[in-house]
Short mmCIF file of C-alpha atoms and ligand atoms in Angstrom, two decimals:
data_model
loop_
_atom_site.label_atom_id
_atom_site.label_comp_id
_atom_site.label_asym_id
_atom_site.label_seq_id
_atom_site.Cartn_x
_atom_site.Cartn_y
_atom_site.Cartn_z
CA UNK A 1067 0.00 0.00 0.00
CA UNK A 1068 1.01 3.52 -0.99
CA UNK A 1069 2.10 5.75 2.05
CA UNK A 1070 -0.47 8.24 0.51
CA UNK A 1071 -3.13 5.80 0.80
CA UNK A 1072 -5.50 7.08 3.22
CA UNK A 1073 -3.74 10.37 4.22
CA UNK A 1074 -6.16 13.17 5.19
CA UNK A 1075 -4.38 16.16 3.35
CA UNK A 1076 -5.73 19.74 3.08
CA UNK A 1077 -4.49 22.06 0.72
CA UNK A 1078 -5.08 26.02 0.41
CA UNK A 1079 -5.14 27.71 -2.79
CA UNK A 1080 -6.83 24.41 -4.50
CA UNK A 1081 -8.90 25.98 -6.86
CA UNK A 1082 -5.82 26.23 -10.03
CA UNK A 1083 -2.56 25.75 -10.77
CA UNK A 1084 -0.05 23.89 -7.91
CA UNK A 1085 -2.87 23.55 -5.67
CA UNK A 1086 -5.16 22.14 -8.08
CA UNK A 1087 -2.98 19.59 -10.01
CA UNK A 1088 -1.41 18.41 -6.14
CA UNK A 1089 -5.31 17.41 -5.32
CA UNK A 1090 -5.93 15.37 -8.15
CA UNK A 1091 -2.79 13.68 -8.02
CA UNK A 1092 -2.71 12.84 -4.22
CA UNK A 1093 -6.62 11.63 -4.50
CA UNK A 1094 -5.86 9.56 -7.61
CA UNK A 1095 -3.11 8.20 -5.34
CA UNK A 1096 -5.86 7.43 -2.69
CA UNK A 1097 -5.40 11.10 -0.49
CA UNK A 1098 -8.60 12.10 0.79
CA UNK A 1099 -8.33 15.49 -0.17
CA UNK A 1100 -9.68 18.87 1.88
CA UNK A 1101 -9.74 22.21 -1.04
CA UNK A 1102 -9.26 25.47 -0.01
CA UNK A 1103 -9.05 28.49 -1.50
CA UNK A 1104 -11.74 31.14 -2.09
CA UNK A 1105 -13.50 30.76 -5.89
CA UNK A 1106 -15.95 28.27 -4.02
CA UNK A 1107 -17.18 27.02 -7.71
CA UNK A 1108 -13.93 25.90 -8.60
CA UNK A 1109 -13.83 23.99 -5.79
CA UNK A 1110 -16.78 22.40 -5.79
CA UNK A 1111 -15.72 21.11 -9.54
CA UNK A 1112 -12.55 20.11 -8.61
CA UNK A 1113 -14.05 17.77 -5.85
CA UNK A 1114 -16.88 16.46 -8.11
CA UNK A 1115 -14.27 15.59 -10.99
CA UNK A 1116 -11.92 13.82 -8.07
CA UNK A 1117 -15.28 12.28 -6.77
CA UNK A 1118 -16.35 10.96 -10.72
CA UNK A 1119 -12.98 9.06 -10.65
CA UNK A 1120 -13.18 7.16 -7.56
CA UNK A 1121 -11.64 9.33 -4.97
CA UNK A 1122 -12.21 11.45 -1.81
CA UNK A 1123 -13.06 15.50 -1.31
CA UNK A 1124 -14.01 17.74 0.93
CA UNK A 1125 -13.99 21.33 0.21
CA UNK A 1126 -14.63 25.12 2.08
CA UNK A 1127 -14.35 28.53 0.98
CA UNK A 1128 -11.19 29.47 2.80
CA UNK A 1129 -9.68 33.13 2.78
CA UNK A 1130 -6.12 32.35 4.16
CA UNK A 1131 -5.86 36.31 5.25
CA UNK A 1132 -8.53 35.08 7.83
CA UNK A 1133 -7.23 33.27 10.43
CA UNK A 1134 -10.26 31.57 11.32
CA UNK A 1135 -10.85 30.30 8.06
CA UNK A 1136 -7.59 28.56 8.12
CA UNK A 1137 -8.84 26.83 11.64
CA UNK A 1138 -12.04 26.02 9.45
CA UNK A 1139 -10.09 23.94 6.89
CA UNK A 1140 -8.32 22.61 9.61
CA UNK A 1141 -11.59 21.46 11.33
CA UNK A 1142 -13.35 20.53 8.21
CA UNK A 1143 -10.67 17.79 7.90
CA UNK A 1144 -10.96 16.48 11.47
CA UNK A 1145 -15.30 16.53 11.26
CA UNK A 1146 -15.00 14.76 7.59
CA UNK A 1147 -12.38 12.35 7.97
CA UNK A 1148 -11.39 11.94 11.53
CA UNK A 1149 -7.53 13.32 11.26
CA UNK A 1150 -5.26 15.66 9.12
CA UNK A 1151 -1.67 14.13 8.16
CA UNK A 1152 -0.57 17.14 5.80
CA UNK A 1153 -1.20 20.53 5.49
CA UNK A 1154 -0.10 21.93 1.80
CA UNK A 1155 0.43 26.05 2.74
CA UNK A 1156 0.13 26.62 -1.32
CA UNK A 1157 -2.15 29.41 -1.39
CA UNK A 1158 0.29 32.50 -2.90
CA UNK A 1159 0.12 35.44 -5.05
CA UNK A 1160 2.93 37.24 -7.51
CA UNK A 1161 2.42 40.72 -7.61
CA UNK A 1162 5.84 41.69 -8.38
CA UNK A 1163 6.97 45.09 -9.82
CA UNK A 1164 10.04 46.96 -9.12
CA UNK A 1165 10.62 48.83 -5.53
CA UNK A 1166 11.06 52.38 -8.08
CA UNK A 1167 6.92 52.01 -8.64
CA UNK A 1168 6.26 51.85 -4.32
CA UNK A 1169 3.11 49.28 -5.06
CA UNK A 1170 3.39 49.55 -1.54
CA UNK A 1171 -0.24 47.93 -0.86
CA UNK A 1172 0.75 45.13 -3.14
CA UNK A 1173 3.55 44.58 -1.14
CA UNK A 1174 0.94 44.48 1.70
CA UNK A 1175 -1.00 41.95 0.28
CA UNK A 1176 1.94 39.41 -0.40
CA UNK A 1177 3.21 40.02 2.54
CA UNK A 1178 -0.92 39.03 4.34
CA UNK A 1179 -0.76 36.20 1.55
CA UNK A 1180 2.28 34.61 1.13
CA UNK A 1181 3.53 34.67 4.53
CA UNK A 1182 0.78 35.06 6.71
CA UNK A 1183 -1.75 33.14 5.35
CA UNK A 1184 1.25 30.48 6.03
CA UNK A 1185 1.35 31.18 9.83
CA UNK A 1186 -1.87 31.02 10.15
CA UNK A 1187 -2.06 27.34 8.64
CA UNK A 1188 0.47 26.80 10.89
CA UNK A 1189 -1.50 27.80 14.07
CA UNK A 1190 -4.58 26.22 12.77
CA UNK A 1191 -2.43 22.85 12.30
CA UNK A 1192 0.52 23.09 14.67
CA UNK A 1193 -1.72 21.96 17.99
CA UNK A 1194 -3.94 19.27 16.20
CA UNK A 1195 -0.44 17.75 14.76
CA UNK A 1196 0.73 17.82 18.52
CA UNK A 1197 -2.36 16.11 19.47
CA UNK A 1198 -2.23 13.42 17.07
CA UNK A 1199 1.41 12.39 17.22
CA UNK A 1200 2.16 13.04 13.78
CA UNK A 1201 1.75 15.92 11.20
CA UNK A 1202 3.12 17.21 8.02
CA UNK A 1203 3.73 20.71 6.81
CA UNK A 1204 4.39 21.75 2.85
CA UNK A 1205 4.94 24.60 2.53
CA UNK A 1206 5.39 25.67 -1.56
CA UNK A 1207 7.92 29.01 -1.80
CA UNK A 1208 9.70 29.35 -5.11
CA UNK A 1209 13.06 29.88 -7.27
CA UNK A 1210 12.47 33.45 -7.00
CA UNK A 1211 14.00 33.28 -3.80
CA UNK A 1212 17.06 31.21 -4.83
CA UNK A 1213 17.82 33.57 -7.64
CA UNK A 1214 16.77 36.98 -6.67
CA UNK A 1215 15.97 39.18 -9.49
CA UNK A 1216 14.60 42.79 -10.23
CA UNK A 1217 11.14 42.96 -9.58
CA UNK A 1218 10.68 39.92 -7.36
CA UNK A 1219 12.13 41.31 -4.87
CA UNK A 1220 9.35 41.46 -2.25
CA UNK A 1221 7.44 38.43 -3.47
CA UNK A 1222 11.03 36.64 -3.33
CA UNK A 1223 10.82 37.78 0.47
CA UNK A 1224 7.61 36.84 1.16
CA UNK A 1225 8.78 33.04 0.23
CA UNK A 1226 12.07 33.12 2.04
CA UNK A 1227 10.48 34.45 4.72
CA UNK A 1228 8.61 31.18 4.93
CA UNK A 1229 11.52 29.06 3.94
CA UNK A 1230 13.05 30.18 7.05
CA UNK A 1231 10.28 30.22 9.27
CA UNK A 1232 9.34 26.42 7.80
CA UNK A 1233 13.44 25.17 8.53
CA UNK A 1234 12.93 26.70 12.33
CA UNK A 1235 9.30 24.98 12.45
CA UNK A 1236 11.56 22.01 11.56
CA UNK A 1237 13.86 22.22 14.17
CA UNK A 1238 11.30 22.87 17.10
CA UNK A 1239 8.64 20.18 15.75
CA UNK A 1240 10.75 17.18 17.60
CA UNK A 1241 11.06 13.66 16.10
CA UNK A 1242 6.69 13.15 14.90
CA UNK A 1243 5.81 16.26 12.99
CA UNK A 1244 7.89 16.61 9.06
CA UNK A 1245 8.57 20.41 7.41
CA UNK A 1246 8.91 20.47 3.78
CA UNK A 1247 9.40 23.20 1.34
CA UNK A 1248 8.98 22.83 -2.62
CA UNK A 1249 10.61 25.75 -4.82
CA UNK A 1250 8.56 25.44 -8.03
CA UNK A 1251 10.66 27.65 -10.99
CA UNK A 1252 8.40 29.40 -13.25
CA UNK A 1253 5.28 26.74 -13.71
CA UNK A 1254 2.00 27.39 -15.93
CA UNK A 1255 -0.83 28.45 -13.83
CA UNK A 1256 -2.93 31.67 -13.62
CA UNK A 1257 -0.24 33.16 -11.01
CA UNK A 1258 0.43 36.05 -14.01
CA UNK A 1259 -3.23 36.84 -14.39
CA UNK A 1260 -3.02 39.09 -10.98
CA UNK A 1261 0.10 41.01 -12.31
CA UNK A 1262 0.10 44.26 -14.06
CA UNK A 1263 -0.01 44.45 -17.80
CA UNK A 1264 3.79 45.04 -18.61
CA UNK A 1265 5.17 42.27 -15.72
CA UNK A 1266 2.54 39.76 -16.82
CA UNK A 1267 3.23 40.57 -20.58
CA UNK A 1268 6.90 39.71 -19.61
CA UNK A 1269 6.12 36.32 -17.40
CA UNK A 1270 3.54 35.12 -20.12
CA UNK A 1271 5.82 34.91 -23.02
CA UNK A 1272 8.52 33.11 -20.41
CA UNK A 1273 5.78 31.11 -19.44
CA UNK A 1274 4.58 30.11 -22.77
CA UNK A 1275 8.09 29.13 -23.94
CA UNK A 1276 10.23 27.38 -20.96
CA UNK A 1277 7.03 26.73 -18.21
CA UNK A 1278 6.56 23.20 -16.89
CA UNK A 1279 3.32 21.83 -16.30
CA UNK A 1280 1.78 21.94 -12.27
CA UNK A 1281 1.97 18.18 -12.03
CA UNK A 1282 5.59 18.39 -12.41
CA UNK A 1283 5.47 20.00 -8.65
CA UNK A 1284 2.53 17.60 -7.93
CA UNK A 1285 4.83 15.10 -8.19
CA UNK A 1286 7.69 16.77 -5.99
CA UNK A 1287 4.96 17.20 -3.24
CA UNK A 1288 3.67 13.60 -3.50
CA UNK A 1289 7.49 12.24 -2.94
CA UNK A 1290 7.70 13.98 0.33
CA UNK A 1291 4.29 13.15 1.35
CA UNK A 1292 5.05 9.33 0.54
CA UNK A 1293 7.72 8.80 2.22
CA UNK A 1294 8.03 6.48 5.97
CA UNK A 1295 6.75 8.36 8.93
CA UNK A 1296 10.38 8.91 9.62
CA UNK A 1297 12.04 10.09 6.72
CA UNK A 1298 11.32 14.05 6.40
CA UNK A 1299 12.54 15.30 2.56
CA UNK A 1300 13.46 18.99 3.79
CA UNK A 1301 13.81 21.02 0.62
CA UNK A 1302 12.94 20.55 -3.15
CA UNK A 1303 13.53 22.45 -6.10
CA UNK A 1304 11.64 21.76 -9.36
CA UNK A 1305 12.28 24.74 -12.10
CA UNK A 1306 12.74 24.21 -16.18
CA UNK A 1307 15.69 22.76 -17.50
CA UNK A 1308 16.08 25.93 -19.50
CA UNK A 1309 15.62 28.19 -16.56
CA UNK A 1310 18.52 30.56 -15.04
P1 NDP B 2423 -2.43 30.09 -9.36
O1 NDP B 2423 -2.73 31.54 -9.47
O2 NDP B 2423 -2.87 29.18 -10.43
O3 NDP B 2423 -2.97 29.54 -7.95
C1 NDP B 2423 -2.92 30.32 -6.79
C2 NDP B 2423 -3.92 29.75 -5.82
O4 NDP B 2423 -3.87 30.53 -4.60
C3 NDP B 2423 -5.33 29.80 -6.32
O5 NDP B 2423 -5.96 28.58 -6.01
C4 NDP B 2423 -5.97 30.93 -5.53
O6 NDP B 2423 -7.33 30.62 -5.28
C5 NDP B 2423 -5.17 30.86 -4.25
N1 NDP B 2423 -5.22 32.09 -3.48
C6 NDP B 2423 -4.80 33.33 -3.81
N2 NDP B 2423 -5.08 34.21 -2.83
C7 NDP B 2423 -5.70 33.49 -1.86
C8 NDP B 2423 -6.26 33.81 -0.61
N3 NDP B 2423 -6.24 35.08 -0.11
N4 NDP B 2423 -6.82 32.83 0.13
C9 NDP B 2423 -6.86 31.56 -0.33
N5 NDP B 2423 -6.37 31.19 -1.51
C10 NDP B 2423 -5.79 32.16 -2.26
O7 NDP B 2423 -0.86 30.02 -9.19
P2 NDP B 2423 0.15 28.84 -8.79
O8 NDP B 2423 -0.51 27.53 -8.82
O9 NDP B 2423 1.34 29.06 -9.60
O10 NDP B 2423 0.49 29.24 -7.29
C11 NDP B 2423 0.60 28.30 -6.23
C12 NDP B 2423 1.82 28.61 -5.39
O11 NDP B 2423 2.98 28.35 -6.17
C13 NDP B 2423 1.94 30.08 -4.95
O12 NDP B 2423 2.34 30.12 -3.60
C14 NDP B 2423 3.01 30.64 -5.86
O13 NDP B 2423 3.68 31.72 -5.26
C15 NDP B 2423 3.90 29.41 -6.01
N6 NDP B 2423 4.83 29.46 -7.13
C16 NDP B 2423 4.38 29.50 -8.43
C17 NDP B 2423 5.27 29.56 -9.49
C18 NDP B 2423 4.83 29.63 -10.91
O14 NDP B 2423 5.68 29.85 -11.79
N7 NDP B 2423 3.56 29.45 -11.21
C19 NDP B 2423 6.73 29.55 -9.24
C20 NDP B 2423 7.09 29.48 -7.85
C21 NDP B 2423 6.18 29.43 -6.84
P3 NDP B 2423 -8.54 31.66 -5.18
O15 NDP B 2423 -8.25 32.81 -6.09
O16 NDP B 2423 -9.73 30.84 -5.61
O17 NDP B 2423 -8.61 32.02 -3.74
#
């Protein structure tokens, strides 16, 4: 039996992209799968296509600026199927522009996005993962903060910010709970279609000619969920082979 077999693993920003293509995979792989993310429709597709092919989905409209809507996922997992073994902190957004243009609510938002809406999964997850004995974070950052480069420079911050908040979670979750993080390089998903015009001009065309597909970080995510209770896979990169 697959180590994925019956895991109970929730998943913000579910409804495209990363998010989307790491639910089908993990319920095709027998995952009982909890969607979160806000566009409730998508969701509710998403589970009724997983459903249609034999597998398991639960699904709430979940805001990860809101705090409580994080616990909500959280609990929706518990109520549904009795226990959560992995909590995917996906959710993200790439406003990126350079410093010069002070997009300084944008910054805000990635900043409430990107890195909070990952503490809050945290504190929604962190105590249940305690109670049970065993618990698994995944937390998805990106290449942009491996290679930092004009533009990115705050969403690049937003995801090292996790990356080192996910390698101290790591140290101070003991010998049960298991902290990965998965740096996806440039993927194709809607992330461009929140960026303005002349940045998502610029990503689009990179996108349309060197992008890999979402299940290529699927996969990455499904090898760390997979693996024996006591093997933790700590840090993944995935990018295009013809990517800087
Ligand atoms: P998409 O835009 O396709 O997906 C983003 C997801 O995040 C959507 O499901 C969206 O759902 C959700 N989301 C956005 N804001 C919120 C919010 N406030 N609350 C809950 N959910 C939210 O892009 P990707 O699949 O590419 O993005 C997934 C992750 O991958 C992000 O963290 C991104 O930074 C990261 N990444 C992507 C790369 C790429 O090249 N595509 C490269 C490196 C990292 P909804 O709008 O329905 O709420």
């Amino acid at each position: 039996m697959s180590e994925i077999e019956g895991k109970v693993v929730a998943i913000t920003g579910a409804s495209s992209g990363i998010g989307e293509a790491t639910a089908l995979l993990l319920a095709e792989r027998g995952a009982k799968v909890v969607l979160g993310a806000r566009r409730l429709e998508r969701l509710q597709a998403l589970a009724a296509r997983i459903e249609k092919a034999g597998g398991q989905a639960a699904y709430a409209r979940t805001d990860v600026k809101r705090r409580a809507d994080l616990s909500g996922l959280v609990d929706l997992a518990r109520d549904r199927y009795g226990k959560i073994d992995v909590l995917v902190g996906n959710a993200g957004i790439g406003l990126i522009s350079p410093l010069d243009d002070l997009r300084v609510e944008e910054w805000e938002e990635m900043i409430d996005v990107n890195l909070k809406g990952v503490l809050y999964g945290i504190a929604a997850a962190l105590p249940v993962f305690r109670q049970q004995g065993f618990g698994h974070f995944v937390n998805i950052v990106s290449t942009a903060g491996l290679r930092i480069v004009p533009s990115q420079t705050v969403y690049a911050a937003t995801k090292n910010a996790v990356r080192t908040l996910s390698e101290g979670l790591r140290q101070e979750a003991g010998d049960s709970l298991r902290v990965t993080v998965v740096s996806p390089g440039l993927t194709r998903t809607e992330l461009a279609d929140s960026m303005a015009p002349e940045m998502k001009a610029q990503i689009l065309d990179s996108m349309t000619k060197i992008a890999i597909p979402p299940d290529a970080i699927a996969r990455a995510i499904a090898f760390a969920v997979e693996q024996p209770a006591g093997v933790d896979v700590g840090d993944i990169v995935v990018r295009p082979t013809a990517q800087n």
